[in-house]
Coordinates of C-alpha atoms in Angstrom, one line a residue:
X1 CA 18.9 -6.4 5.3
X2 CA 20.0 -9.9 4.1
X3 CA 22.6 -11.8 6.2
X4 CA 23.6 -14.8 4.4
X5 CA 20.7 -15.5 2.9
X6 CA 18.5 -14.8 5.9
X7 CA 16.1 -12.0 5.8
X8 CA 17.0 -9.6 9.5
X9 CA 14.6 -7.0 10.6
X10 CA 16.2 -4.1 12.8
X11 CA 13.7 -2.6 15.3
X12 CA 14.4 0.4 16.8
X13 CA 14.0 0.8 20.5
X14 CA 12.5 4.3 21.6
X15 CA 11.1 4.1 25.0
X16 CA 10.9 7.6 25.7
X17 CA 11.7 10.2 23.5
X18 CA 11.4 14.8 23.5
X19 CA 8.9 15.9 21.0
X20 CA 8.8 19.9 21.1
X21 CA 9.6 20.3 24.8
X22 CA 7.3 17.5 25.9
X23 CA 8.1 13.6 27.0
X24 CA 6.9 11.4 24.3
X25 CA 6.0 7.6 25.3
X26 CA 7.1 5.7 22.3
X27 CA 5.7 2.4 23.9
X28 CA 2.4 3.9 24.5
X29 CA 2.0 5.1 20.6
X30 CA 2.8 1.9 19.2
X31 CA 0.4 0.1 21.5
X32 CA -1.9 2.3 19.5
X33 CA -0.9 1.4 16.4
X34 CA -0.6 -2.2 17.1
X35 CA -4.4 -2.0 18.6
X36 CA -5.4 -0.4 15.7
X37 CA -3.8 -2.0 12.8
X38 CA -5.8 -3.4 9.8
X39 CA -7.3 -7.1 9.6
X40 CA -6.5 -7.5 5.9
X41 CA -8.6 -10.3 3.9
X42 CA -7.0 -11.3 1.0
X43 CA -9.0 -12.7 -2.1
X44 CA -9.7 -16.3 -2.2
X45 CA -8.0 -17.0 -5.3
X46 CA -5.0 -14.3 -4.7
X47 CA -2.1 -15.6 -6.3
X48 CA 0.4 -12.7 -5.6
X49 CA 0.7 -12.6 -1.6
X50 CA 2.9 -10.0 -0.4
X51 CA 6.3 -9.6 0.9
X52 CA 8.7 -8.0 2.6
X53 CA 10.7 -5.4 1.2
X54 CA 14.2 -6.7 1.7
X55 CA 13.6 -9.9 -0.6
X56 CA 12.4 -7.9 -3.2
X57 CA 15.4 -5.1 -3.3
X58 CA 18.1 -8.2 -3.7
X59 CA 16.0 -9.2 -6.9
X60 CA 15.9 -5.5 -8.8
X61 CA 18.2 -3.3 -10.5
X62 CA 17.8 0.3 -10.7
X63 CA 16.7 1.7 -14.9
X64 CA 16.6 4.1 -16.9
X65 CA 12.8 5.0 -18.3
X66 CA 13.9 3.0 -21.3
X67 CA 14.6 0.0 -18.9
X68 CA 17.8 0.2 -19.3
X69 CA 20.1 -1.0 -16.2
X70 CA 22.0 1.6 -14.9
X71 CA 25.9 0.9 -14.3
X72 CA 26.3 0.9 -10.9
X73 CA 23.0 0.0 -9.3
X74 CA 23.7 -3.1 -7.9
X75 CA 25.9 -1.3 -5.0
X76 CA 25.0 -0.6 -2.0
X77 CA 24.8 2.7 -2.2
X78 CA 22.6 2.7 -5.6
X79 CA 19.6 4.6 -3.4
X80 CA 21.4 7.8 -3.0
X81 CA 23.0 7.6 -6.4
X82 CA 20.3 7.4 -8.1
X83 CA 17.8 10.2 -6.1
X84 CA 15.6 11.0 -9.3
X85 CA 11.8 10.0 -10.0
X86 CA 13.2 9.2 -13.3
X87 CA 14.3 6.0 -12.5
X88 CA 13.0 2.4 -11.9
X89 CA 13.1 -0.7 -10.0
X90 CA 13.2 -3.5 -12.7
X91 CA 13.8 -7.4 -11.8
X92 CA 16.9 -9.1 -12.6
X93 CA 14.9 -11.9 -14.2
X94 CA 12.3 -11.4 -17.1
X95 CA 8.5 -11.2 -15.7
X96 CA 7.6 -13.4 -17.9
X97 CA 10.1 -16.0 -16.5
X98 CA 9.2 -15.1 -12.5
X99 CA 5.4 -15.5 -13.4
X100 CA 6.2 -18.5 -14.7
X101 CA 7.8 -19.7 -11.6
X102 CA 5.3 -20.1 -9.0
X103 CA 8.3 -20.5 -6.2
X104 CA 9.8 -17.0 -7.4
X105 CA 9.6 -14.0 -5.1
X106 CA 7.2 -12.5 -7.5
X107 CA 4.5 -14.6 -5.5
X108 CA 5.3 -13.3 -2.2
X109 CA 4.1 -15.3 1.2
X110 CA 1.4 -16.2 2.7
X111 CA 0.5 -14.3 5.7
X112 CA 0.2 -17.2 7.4
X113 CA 3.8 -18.5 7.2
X114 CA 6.5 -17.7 9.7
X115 CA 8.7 -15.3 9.8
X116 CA 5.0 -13.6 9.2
X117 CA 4.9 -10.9 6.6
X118 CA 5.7 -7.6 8.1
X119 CA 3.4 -4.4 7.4
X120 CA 5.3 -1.4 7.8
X121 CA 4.0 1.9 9.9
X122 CA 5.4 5.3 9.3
X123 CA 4.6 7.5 12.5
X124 CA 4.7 11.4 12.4
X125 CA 4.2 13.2 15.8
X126 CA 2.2 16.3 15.2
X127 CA 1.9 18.1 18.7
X128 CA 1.0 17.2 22.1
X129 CA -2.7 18.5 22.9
X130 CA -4.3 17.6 26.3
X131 CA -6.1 14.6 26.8
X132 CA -8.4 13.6 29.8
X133 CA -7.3 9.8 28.3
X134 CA -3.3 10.3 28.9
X135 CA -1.5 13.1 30.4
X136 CA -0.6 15.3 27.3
X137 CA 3.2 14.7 27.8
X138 CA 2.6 11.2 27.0
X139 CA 0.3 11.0 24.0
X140 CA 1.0 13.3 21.0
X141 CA -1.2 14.2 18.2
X142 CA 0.0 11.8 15.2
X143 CA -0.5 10.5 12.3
X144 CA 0.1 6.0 11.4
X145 CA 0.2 4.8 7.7
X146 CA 0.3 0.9 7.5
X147 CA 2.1 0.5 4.4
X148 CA 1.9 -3.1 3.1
X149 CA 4.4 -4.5 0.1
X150 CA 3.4 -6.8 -2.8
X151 CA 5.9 -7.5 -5.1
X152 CA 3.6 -7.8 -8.3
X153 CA 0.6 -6.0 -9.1
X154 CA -1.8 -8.4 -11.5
X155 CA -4.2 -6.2 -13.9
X156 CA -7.1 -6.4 -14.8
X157 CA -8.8 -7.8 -18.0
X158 CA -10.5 -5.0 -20.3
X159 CA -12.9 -5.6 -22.9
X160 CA -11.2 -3.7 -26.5
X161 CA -12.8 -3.4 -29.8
X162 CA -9.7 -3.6 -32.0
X163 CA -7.4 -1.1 -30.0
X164 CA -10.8 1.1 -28.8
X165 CA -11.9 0.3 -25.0
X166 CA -15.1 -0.9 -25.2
X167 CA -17.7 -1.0 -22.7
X168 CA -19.6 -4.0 -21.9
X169 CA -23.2 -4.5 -23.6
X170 CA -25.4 -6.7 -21.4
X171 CA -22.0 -7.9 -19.5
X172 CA -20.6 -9.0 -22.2
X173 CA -17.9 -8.0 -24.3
X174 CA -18.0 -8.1 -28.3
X175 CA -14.3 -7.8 -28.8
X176 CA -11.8 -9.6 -27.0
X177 CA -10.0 -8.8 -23.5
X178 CA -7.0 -7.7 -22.8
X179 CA -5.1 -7.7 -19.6
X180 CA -4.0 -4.0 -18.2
X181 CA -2.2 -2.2 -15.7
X182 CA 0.1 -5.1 -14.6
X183 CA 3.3 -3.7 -12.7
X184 CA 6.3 -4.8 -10.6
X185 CA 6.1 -3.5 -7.3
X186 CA 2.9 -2.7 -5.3
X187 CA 2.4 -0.4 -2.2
X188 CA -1.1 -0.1 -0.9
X189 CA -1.5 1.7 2.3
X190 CA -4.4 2.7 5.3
X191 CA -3.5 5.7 7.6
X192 CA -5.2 7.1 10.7
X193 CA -4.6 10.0 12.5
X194 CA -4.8 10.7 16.0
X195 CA -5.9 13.8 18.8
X196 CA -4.5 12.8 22.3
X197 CA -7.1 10.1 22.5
X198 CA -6.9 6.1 22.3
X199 CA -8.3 6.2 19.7
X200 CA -8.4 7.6 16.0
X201 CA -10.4 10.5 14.7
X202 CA -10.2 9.6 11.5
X203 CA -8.9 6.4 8.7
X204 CA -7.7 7.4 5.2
X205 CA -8.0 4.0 2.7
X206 CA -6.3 4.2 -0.4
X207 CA -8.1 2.8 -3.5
X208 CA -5.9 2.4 -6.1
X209 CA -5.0 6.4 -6.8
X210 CA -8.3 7.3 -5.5
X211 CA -9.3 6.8 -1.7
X212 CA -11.8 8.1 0.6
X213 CA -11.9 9.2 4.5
X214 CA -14.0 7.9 6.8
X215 CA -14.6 9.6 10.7
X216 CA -14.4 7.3 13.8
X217 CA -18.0 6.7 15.3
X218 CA -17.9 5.7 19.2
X219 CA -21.2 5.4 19.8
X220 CA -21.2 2.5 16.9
X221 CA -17.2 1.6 17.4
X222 CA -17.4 1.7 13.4
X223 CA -15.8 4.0 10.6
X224 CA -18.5 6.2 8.8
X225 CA -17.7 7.6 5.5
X226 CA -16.7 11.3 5.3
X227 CA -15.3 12.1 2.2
X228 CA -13.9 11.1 -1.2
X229 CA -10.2 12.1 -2.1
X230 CA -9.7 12.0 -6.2
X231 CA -6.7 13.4 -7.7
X232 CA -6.7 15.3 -10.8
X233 CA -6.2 13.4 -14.7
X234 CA -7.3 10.4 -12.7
X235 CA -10.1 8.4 -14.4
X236 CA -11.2 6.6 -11.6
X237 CA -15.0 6.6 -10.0
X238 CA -15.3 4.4 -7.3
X239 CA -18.4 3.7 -5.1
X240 CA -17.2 3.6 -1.2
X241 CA -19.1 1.5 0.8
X242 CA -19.8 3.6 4.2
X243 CA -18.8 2.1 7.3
X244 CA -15.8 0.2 7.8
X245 CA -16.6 -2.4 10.6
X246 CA -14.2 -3.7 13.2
X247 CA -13.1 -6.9 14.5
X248 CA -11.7 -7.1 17.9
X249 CA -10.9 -3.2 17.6
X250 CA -9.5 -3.9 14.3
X251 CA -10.5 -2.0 10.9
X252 CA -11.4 -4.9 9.0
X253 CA -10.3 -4.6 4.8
X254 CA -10.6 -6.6 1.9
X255 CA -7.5 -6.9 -0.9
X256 CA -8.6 -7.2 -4.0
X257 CA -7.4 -10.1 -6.4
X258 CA -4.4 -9.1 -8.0
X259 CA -4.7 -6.1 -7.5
X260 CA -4.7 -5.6 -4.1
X261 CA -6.5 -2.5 -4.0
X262 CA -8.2 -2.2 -0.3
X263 CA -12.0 -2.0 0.1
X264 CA -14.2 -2.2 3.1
X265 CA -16.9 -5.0 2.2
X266 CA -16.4 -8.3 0.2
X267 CA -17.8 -8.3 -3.5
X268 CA -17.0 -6.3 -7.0
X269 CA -16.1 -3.0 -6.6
X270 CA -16.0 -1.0 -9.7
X271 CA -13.7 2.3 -10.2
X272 CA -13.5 2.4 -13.8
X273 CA -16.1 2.2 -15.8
X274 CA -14.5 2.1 -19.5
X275 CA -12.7 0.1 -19.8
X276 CA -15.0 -1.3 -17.0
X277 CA -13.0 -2.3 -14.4
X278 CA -13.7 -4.0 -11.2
X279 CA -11.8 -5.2 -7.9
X280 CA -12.9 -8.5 -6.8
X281 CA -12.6 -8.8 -2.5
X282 CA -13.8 -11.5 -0.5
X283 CA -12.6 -14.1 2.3
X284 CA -9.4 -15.5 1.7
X285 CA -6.1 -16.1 3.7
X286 CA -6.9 -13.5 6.9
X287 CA -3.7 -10.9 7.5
X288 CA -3.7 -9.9 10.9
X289 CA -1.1 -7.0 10.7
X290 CA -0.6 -6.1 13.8
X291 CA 1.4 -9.7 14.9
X292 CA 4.1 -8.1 12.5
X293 CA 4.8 -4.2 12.3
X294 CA 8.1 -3.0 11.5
X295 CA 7.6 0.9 13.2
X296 CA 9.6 4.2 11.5
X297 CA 9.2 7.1 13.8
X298 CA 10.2 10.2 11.5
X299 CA 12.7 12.0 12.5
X300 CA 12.7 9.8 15.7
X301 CA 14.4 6.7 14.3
X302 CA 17.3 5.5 11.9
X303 CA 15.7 5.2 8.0
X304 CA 16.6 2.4 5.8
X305 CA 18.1 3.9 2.4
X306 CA 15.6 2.3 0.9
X307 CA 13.1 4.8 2.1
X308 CA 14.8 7.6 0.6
X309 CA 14.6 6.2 -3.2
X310 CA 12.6 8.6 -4.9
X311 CA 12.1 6.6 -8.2
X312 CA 9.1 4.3 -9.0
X313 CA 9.2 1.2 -7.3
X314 CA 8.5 -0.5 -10.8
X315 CA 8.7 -1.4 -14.4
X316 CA 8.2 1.6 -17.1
X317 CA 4.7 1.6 -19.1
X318 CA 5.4 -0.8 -21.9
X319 CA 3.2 -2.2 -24.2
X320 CA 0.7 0.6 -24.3
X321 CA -2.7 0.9 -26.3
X322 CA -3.2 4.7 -28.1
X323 CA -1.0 6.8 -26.2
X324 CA 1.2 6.3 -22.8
X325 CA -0.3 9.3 -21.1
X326 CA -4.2 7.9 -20.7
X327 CA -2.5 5.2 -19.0
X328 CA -3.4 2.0 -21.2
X329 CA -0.9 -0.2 -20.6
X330 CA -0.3 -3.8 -20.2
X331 CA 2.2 -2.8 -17.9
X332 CA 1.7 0.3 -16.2
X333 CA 4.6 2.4 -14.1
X334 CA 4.8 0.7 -10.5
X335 CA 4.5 3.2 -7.8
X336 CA 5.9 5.7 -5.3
X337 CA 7.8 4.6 -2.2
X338 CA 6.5 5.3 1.3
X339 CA 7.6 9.3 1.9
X340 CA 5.5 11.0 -1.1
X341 CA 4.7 14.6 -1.8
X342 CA 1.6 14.1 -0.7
X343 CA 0.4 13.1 2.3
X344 CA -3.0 11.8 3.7
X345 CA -3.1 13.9 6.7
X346 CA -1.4 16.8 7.9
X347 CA -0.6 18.3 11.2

């Protein structure tokens, strides 16, 4: 929340807690996730860093899918008023007046500046098998995801022949580019789940609305890919690298420019291949994560409202290219908030 123009983070102190007849070391799981938590490489020409959630909520309004501001959704209680996926988080200020500001919120922090940025982990406790780690009454199965917030979402440029995507001859394009799939609001995410042990069995990384699972190797202390995840009426193809390496037990990920889409290695990543489109990663400002984790135990801990909005954390498409359904827009819907339908484990 914002007191007075000072951004205050409540944490939630859960030293012991019952989970389904069992004693539950709180302290104990968020050591893990602390020891665990992503080293995040942003691009090295990044321009939109990210954020922290409160900053952005003081600088939206809630809209209609027309964009219209809805009366009302300035109050505080505008995230239970407003429980549809048919709405929208829409800036106060014109885009085109925030990008053009390069001290507005839209540009986020770097991770390097203090307060640091905080990543956000949602834990769910599954059950308690045994462990010959931990006694099993103090290390649950559960499952982490290290949401982290941007508060714009750059796109990317696509190569069009008159309103037709085009695909590149010889890397070049004959027609002229056009930026796409620019939104307000970004949330990218890694999850892990654990068995009893300290230490994951497996890592779920989210690529865009694509992503791919990867199993823990201890022999190596690396992530080896598994599997892909691809969601239906989703045009994406990506490539996944197939280890993800660590760094001082650390999962070590790359952001892509703008986009912020999270990769394993540095270098062009393609996932759409017409339009051809390509995340850029590589070794910019480091964000080591775990110096700054605000923790939400479900059904353990208080929720901020905020967690409950069920709308898009976003602008409307606008400014689309044939028709809004394939997705060709110059600004594209921003996205869910952190409890979805889906999840990317389950106990």
């Amino acid at each position: 929340m914002l007191c007075g123009g000072i951004s205050v983070i409540f944490f939630y102190v859960l030293p012991v807690t019952v989970l389904s007849g069992h004693r539950v070391d709180v302290d104990k799981v968020e050591g893990l996730v602390r020891q665990w938590a992503p080293l995040v490489w942003l691009s090295p020409e990044e321009k939109f860093m990210p954020s922290n959630v409160e900053e952005f909520l003081v600088n939206t309004n809630i809209a209609d899918e027309h964009g219209s501001v809805l009366t009302g959704s300035k109050s505080p209680a505008r995230f239970f008023q407003y429980n549809s996926k048919k709405v929208f988080l829409v800036p106060k200020r014109s885009l085109d007046s925030l990008k053009e500001n390069y001290t507005s919120f839209l540009y986020g922090k770097s991770p390097k500046s203090y307060p640091p940025v905080p990543i956000y982990a949602v834990v769910t406790y599954c059950s308690n098998p045994a462990s010959s780690e931990f006694p099993p009454d103090l290390l649950p199965t559960f499952h982490v995801t290290y949401w982290m917030f941007y508060p714009f979402n750059e796109g990317k440029d696509s190569c069009f022949l008159g309103k037709v995507p085009a695909p590149l001859i010889f890397s070049k394009c004959f027609g002229h580019y056009r930026k796409l799939g620019n939104h307000f609001g970004d949330w990218e995410h890694m999850s892990l789940s654990f068995s009893g042990h300290p230490y994951p069995d497996q890592l779920f990384l989210s690529v865009h609305d694509a992503g791919a699972y990867y199993a823990y190797q201890r022999n190596t202390n690396t992530f080896r890919f598994q599997a892909k995840m691809e969601r239906k009426g989703v045009a994406q193809v990506p490539s996944y690298p197939e280890f993800i390496r660590l760094q001082g037990g650390h999962p070590v990920l790359f952001a892509a420019e703008g986009s912020h889409g999270l990769w394993s290695t540095p270098g062009d990543h393609e996932f759409i291949r017409v339009p051809k489109i390509t995340d850029r990663t590589g070794f910019g400002a480091p964000w080591k994560t775990w110096g700054s984790i605000v923790f939400y135990h479900i059904g353990r801990s208080e929720m901020p409202a905020w967690m409950s909005f069920k709308g898009k954390w976003g602008n409307p498409k606008t400014k689309c290219i044939l028709l809004k359904k394939f997705g060709l827009c110059e600004y594209t819907e921003g996205p869910r908030g952190l409890l979805r339908e889906t999840n990317d484990f389950y106990c």
